Amino acid sequence: MLYDRSTMLCFDDHISSTITINNGIGQGDPLSMALYQFYNADLVKIANEEAREYAGAYIDDAIILAAANTFEEAHEILKDMMTRDRGTINWAKTHNSPFEYSKLALIDFAHFRCSLERPALILPDITITPTKSTKYLGIILDQNLN
């Protein structure tokens, strides 16, 4: 939809030079929500529920989940989902949708009486430290499932 288009950035007293746009869809386009669901359908298909992997997405907000007996086991499942041949990192590269690693959140869910150590998730390009809570689609998720 953005074939042969260009844009400029304007803020304060600055106006950028023309920037060519060669992919994507226009912001605010009524079709953008429906089209993006088709575009990111393969991202959701990465999960294998038989292996206790789950994924969901709404527009450009995605979530991957792993169910396991330990946090370490869950992290291995998540790492595999992200790094396998047809995993999330490969999807991001092939779909020209690079992940903003600073926006990734890792939460290890457990009952509040469970005081287990929550280890980091180590990926090839980044180490993600677990957080106590994050917001996904306007809902605050916290490590104690409150």
PDB file of C-alpha atoms in Angstrom:
ATOM      1  CA  MET A   1       0.000   0.000   0.000  1.00  0.00           C
ATOM      2  CA  LEU A   2       2.930   2.341   0.492  1.00  0.00           C
ATOM      3  CA  TYR A   3       4.597   1.744  -2.845  1.00  0.00           C
ATOM      4  CA  ASP A   4       6.240   4.874  -4.267  1.00  0.00           C
ATOM      5  CA  ARG A   5       5.479   7.049  -1.213  1.00  0.00           C
ATOM      6  CA  SER A   6       7.574   9.367   0.910  1.00  0.00           C
ATOM      7  CA  THR A   7       7.321  11.326   4.139  1.00  0.00           C
ATOM      8  CA  MET A   8       9.111  14.044   6.117  1.00  0.00           C
ATOM      9  CA  LEU A   9       9.584  14.470   9.849  1.00  0.00           C
ATOM     10  CA  CYS A  10       8.741  17.874  11.275  1.00  0.00           C
ATOM     11  CA  PHE A  11       9.260  18.882  14.901  1.00  0.00           C
ATOM     12  CA  ASP A  12      10.277  22.070  16.644  1.00  0.00           C
ATOM     13  CA  ASP A  13      12.213  24.064  14.021  1.00  0.00           C
ATOM     14  CA  HIS A  14      13.476  20.989  12.172  1.00  0.00           C
ATOM     15  CA  ILE A  15      12.213  19.575   8.878  1.00  0.00           C
ATOM     16  CA  SER A  16      13.933  16.430   7.656  1.00  0.00           C
ATOM     17  CA  SER A  17      14.775  15.609   4.088  1.00  0.00           C
ATOM     18  CA  THR A  18      12.353  13.360   2.217  1.00  0.00           C
ATOM     19  CA  ILE A  19      12.318   9.739   3.416  1.00  0.00           C
ATOM     20  CA  THR A  20      11.227   7.039   0.978  1.00  0.00           C
ATOM     21  CA  ILE A  21       8.702   4.517   2.333  1.00  0.00           C
ATOM     22  CA  ASN A  22       8.705   1.139   0.648  1.00  0.00           C
ATOM     23  CA  ASN A  23       6.736  -1.123   2.985  1.00  0.00           C
ATOM     24  CA  GLY A  24       3.884  -1.231   5.456  1.00  0.00           C
ATOM     25  CA  ILE A  25       0.437   0.265   5.472  1.00  0.00           C
ATOM     26  CA  GLY A  26      -0.733   3.775   6.211  1.00  0.00           C
ATOM     27  CA  GLN A  27      -1.442   4.772   9.800  1.00  0.00           C
ATOM     28  CA  GLY A  28      -5.139   5.315  10.375  1.00  0.00           C
ATOM     29  CA  ASP A  29      -6.101   3.320   7.306  1.00  0.00           C
ATOM     30  CA  PRO A  30      -9.417   1.561   8.083  1.00  0.00           C
ATOM     31  CA  LEU A  31      -8.038  -1.677   6.648  1.00  0.00           C
ATOM     32  CA  SER A  32      -4.825  -1.619   8.686  1.00  0.00           C
ATOM     33  CA  MET A  33      -6.190  -3.581  11.659  1.00  0.00           C
ATOM     34  CA  ALA A  34      -7.643  -6.371   9.529  1.00  0.00           C
ATOM     35  CA  LEU A  35      -4.626  -6.525   7.243  1.00  0.00           C
ATOM     36  CA  TYR A  36      -2.171  -6.699  10.128  1.00  0.00           C
ATOM     37  CA  GLN A  37      -4.028  -9.700  11.575  1.00  0.00           C
ATOM     38  CA  PHE A  38      -3.269 -11.548   8.326  1.00  0.00           C
ATOM     39  CA  TYR A  39       0.272 -10.196   8.287  1.00  0.00           C
ATOM     40  CA  ASN A  40       1.149 -11.465  11.762  1.00  0.00           C
ATOM     41  CA  ALA A  41      -0.842 -14.729  11.633  1.00  0.00           C
ATOM     42  CA  ASP A  42       2.385 -16.733  11.202  1.00  0.00           C
ATOM     43  CA  LEU A  43       3.737 -15.214  14.412  1.00  0.00           C
ATOM     44  CA  VAL A  44       0.880 -16.729  16.412  1.00  0.00           C
ATOM     45  CA  LYS A  45       1.297 -20.088  14.652  1.00  0.00           C
ATOM     46  CA  ILE A  46       4.822 -20.446  16.092  1.00  0.00           C
ATOM     47  CA  ALA A  47       3.392 -21.835  19.332  1.00  0.00           C
ATOM     48  CA  ASN A  48       2.898 -25.578  19.744  1.00  0.00           C
ATOM     49  CA  GLU A  49       0.214 -26.109  22.393  1.00  0.00           C
ATOM     50  CA  GLU A  50       1.185 -29.789  22.758  1.00  0.00           C
ATOM     51  CA  ALA A  51       4.588 -28.533  23.930  1.00  0.00           C
ATOM     52  CA  ARG A  52       2.857 -26.120  26.349  1.00  0.00           C
ATOM     53  CA  GLU A  53       3.600 -23.115  24.148  1.00  0.00           C
ATOM     54  CA  TYR A  54       1.030 -20.382  23.583  1.00  0.00           C
ATOM     55  CA  ALA A  55       0.926 -17.173  21.564  1.00  0.00           C
ATOM     56  CA  GLY A  56      -1.488 -14.367  20.905  1.00  0.00           C
ATOM     57  CA  ALA A  57      -1.506 -11.053  19.124  1.00  0.00           C
ATOM     58  CA  TYR A  58      -3.663  -8.006  18.708  1.00  0.00           C
ATOM     59  CA  ILE A  59      -2.562  -5.707  15.891  1.00  0.00           C
ATOM     60  CA  ASP A  60       1.173  -5.248  16.598  1.00  0.00           C
ATOM     61  CA  ASP A  61       1.196  -6.348  20.243  1.00  0.00           C
ATOM     62  CA  ALA A  62       2.206  -9.983  20.620  1.00  0.00           C
ATOM     63  CA  ILE A  63       2.596 -12.258  23.600  1.00  0.00           C
ATOM     64  CA  ILE A  64       4.228 -15.680  23.888  1.00  0.00           C
ATOM     65  CA  LEU A  65       3.728 -17.918  26.895  1.00  0.00           C
ATOM     66  CA  ALA A  66       5.242 -21.141  28.184  1.00  0.00           C
ATOM     67  CA  ALA A  67       3.864 -23.446  30.875  1.00  0.00           C
ATOM     68  CA  ALA A  68       6.430 -25.473  32.816  1.00  0.00           C
ATOM     69  CA  ASN A  69       7.256 -26.865  36.232  1.00  0.00           C
ATOM     70  CA  THR A  70      10.180 -24.498  36.784  1.00  0.00           C
ATOM     71  CA  PHE A  71      11.110 -21.018  35.625  1.00  0.00           C
ATOM     72  CA  GLU A  72      14.261 -22.418  34.004  1.00  0.00           C
ATOM     73  CA  GLU A  73      12.167 -24.890  31.995  1.00  0.00           C
ATOM     74  CA  ALA A  74       9.785 -22.107  30.942  1.00  0.00           C
ATOM     75  CA  HIS A  75      12.720 -19.958  29.847  1.00  0.00           C
ATOM     76  CA  GLU A  76      14.102 -22.791  27.703  1.00  0.00           C
ATOM     77  CA  ILE A  77      10.700 -23.099  25.997  1.00  0.00           C
ATOM     78  CA  LEU A  78      10.528 -19.335  25.421  1.00  0.00           C
ATOM     79  CA  LYS A  79      14.103 -19.252  24.119  1.00  0.00           C
ATOM     80  CA  ASP A  80      13.284 -22.074  21.701  1.00  0.00           C
ATOM     81  CA  MET A  81      10.122 -20.290  20.508  1.00  0.00           C
ATOM     82  CA  MET A  82      12.184 -17.216  19.764  1.00  0.00           C
ATOM     83  CA  THR A  83      15.328 -18.757  18.271  1.00  0.00           C
ATOM     84  CA  ARG A  84      14.143 -21.836  16.327  1.00  0.00           C
ATOM     85  CA  ASP A  85      14.274 -21.791  12.516  1.00  0.00           C
ATOM     86  CA  ARG A  86      10.705 -20.541  12.224  1.00  0.00           C
ATOM     87  CA  GLY A  87      10.635 -18.762  15.581  1.00  0.00           C
ATOM     88  CA  THR A  88       9.736 -15.209  16.506  1.00  0.00           C
ATOM     89  CA  ILE A  89      13.153 -13.727  15.725  1.00  0.00           C
ATOM     90  CA  ASN A  90      13.106 -15.284  12.253  1.00  0.00           C
ATOM     91  CA  TRP A  91       9.526 -14.044  11.756  1.00  0.00           C
ATOM     92  CA  ALA A  92      10.590 -10.500  12.674  1.00  0.00           C
ATOM     93  CA  LYS A  93      13.417 -10.576  10.117  1.00  0.00           C
ATOM     94  CA  THR A  94      11.374 -12.082   7.275  1.00  0.00           C
ATOM     95  CA  HIS A  95       8.406  -9.756   7.900  1.00  0.00           C
ATOM     96  CA  ASN A  96      10.444  -6.541   8.157  1.00  0.00           C
ATOM     97  CA  SER A  97       9.092  -6.065  11.699  1.00  0.00           C
ATOM     98  CA  PRO A  98      12.125  -5.877  13.982  1.00  0.00           C
ATOM     99  CA  PHE A  99      11.422  -6.343  17.674  1.00  0.00           C
ATOM    100  CA  GLU A 100      12.052  -3.420  19.976  1.00  0.00           C
ATOM    101  CA  TYR A 101      13.963  -5.418  22.602  1.00  0.00           C
ATOM    102  CA  SER A 102      13.586  -2.630  25.156  1.00  0.00           C
ATOM    103  CA  LYS A 103       9.829  -3.302  25.083  1.00  0.00           C
ATOM    104  CA  LEU A 104      10.133  -7.028  25.827  1.00  0.00           C
ATOM    105  CA  ALA A 105       8.962  -8.064  29.253  1.00  0.00           C
ATOM    106  CA  LEU A 106       9.572 -11.367  30.996  1.00  0.00           C
ATOM    107  CA  ILE A 107       7.317 -12.347  33.869  1.00  0.00           C
ATOM    108  CA  ASP A 108       7.596 -15.592  35.808  1.00  0.00           C
ATOM    109  CA  PHE A 109       4.133 -16.194  37.245  1.00  0.00           C
ATOM    110  CA  ALA A 110       3.852 -17.899  40.633  1.00  0.00           C
ATOM    111  CA  HIS A 111       1.689 -17.765  43.753  1.00  0.00           C
ATOM    112  CA  PHE A 112       2.706 -14.926  46.090  1.00  0.00           C
ATOM    113  CA  ARG A 113       3.798 -17.445  48.749  1.00  0.00           C
ATOM    114  CA  CYS A 114       6.250 -18.969  46.274  1.00  0.00           C
ATOM    115  CA  SER A 115       9.569 -17.180  46.734  1.00  0.00           C
ATOM    116  CA  LEU A 116      11.594 -18.891  44.031  1.00  0.00           C
ATOM    117  CA  GLU A 117      14.489 -17.144  42.332  1.00  0.00           C
ATOM    118  CA  ARG A 118      13.467 -15.728  38.953  1.00  0.00           C
ATOM    119  CA  PRO A 119      16.441 -16.148  36.574  1.00  0.00           C
ATOM    120  CA  ALA A 120      17.120 -14.062  33.482  1.00  0.00           C
ATOM    121  CA  LEU A 121      16.211 -15.262  29.982  1.00  0.00           C
ATOM    122  CA  ILE A 122      19.377 -15.364  27.886  1.00  0.00           C
ATOM    123  CA  LEU A 123      18.898 -14.890  24.141  1.00  0.00           C
ATOM    124  CA  PRO A 124      21.594 -14.536  21.455  1.00  0.00           C
ATOM    125  CA  ASP A 125      21.429 -10.723  21.344  1.00  0.00           C
ATOM    126  CA  ILE A 126      20.017  -9.787  24.738  1.00  0.00           C
ATOM    127  CA  THR A 127      19.527 -10.941  28.315  1.00  0.00           C
ATOM    128  CA  ILE A 128      16.062 -10.196  29.672  1.00  0.00           C
ATOM    129  CA  THR A 129      15.667  -9.818  33.416  1.00  0.00           C
ATOM    130  CA  PRO A 130      12.260 -10.765  34.842  1.00  0.00           C
ATOM    131  CA  THR A 131      10.036  -7.906  35.855  1.00  0.00           C
ATOM    132  CA  LYS A 132       7.398  -7.905  38.592  1.00  0.00           C
ATOM    133  CA  SER A 133       4.708  -6.527  36.276  1.00  0.00           C
ATOM    134  CA  THR A 134       3.994  -5.180  32.811  1.00  0.00           C
ATOM    135  CA  LYS A 135       1.087  -3.833  30.836  1.00  0.00           C
ATOM    136  CA  TYR A 136      -0.299  -5.752  27.848  1.00  0.00           C
ATOM    137  CA  LEU A 137      -3.244  -4.303  25.923  1.00  0.00           C
ATOM    138  CA  GLY A 138      -4.035  -2.032  28.851  1.00  0.00           C
ATOM    139  CA  ILE A 139      -4.102  -4.890  31.389  1.00  0.00           C
ATOM    140  CA  ILE A 140      -1.472  -4.982  34.116  1.00  0.00           C
ATOM    141  CA  LEU A 141      -0.020  -8.466  34.518  1.00  0.00           C
ATOM    142  CA  ASP A 142       1.950  -9.136  37.681  1.00  0.00           C
ATOM    143  CA  GLN A 143       4.127 -12.031  38.790  1.00  0.00           C
ATOM    144  CA  ASN A 144       1.662 -13.081  41.522  1.00  0.00           C
ATOM    145  CA  LEU A 145      -1.362 -13.170  39.210  1.00  0.00           C
ATOM    146  CA  ASN A 146      -3.220 -10.494  41.188  1.00  0.00           C
TER     147      ASN A 146
END
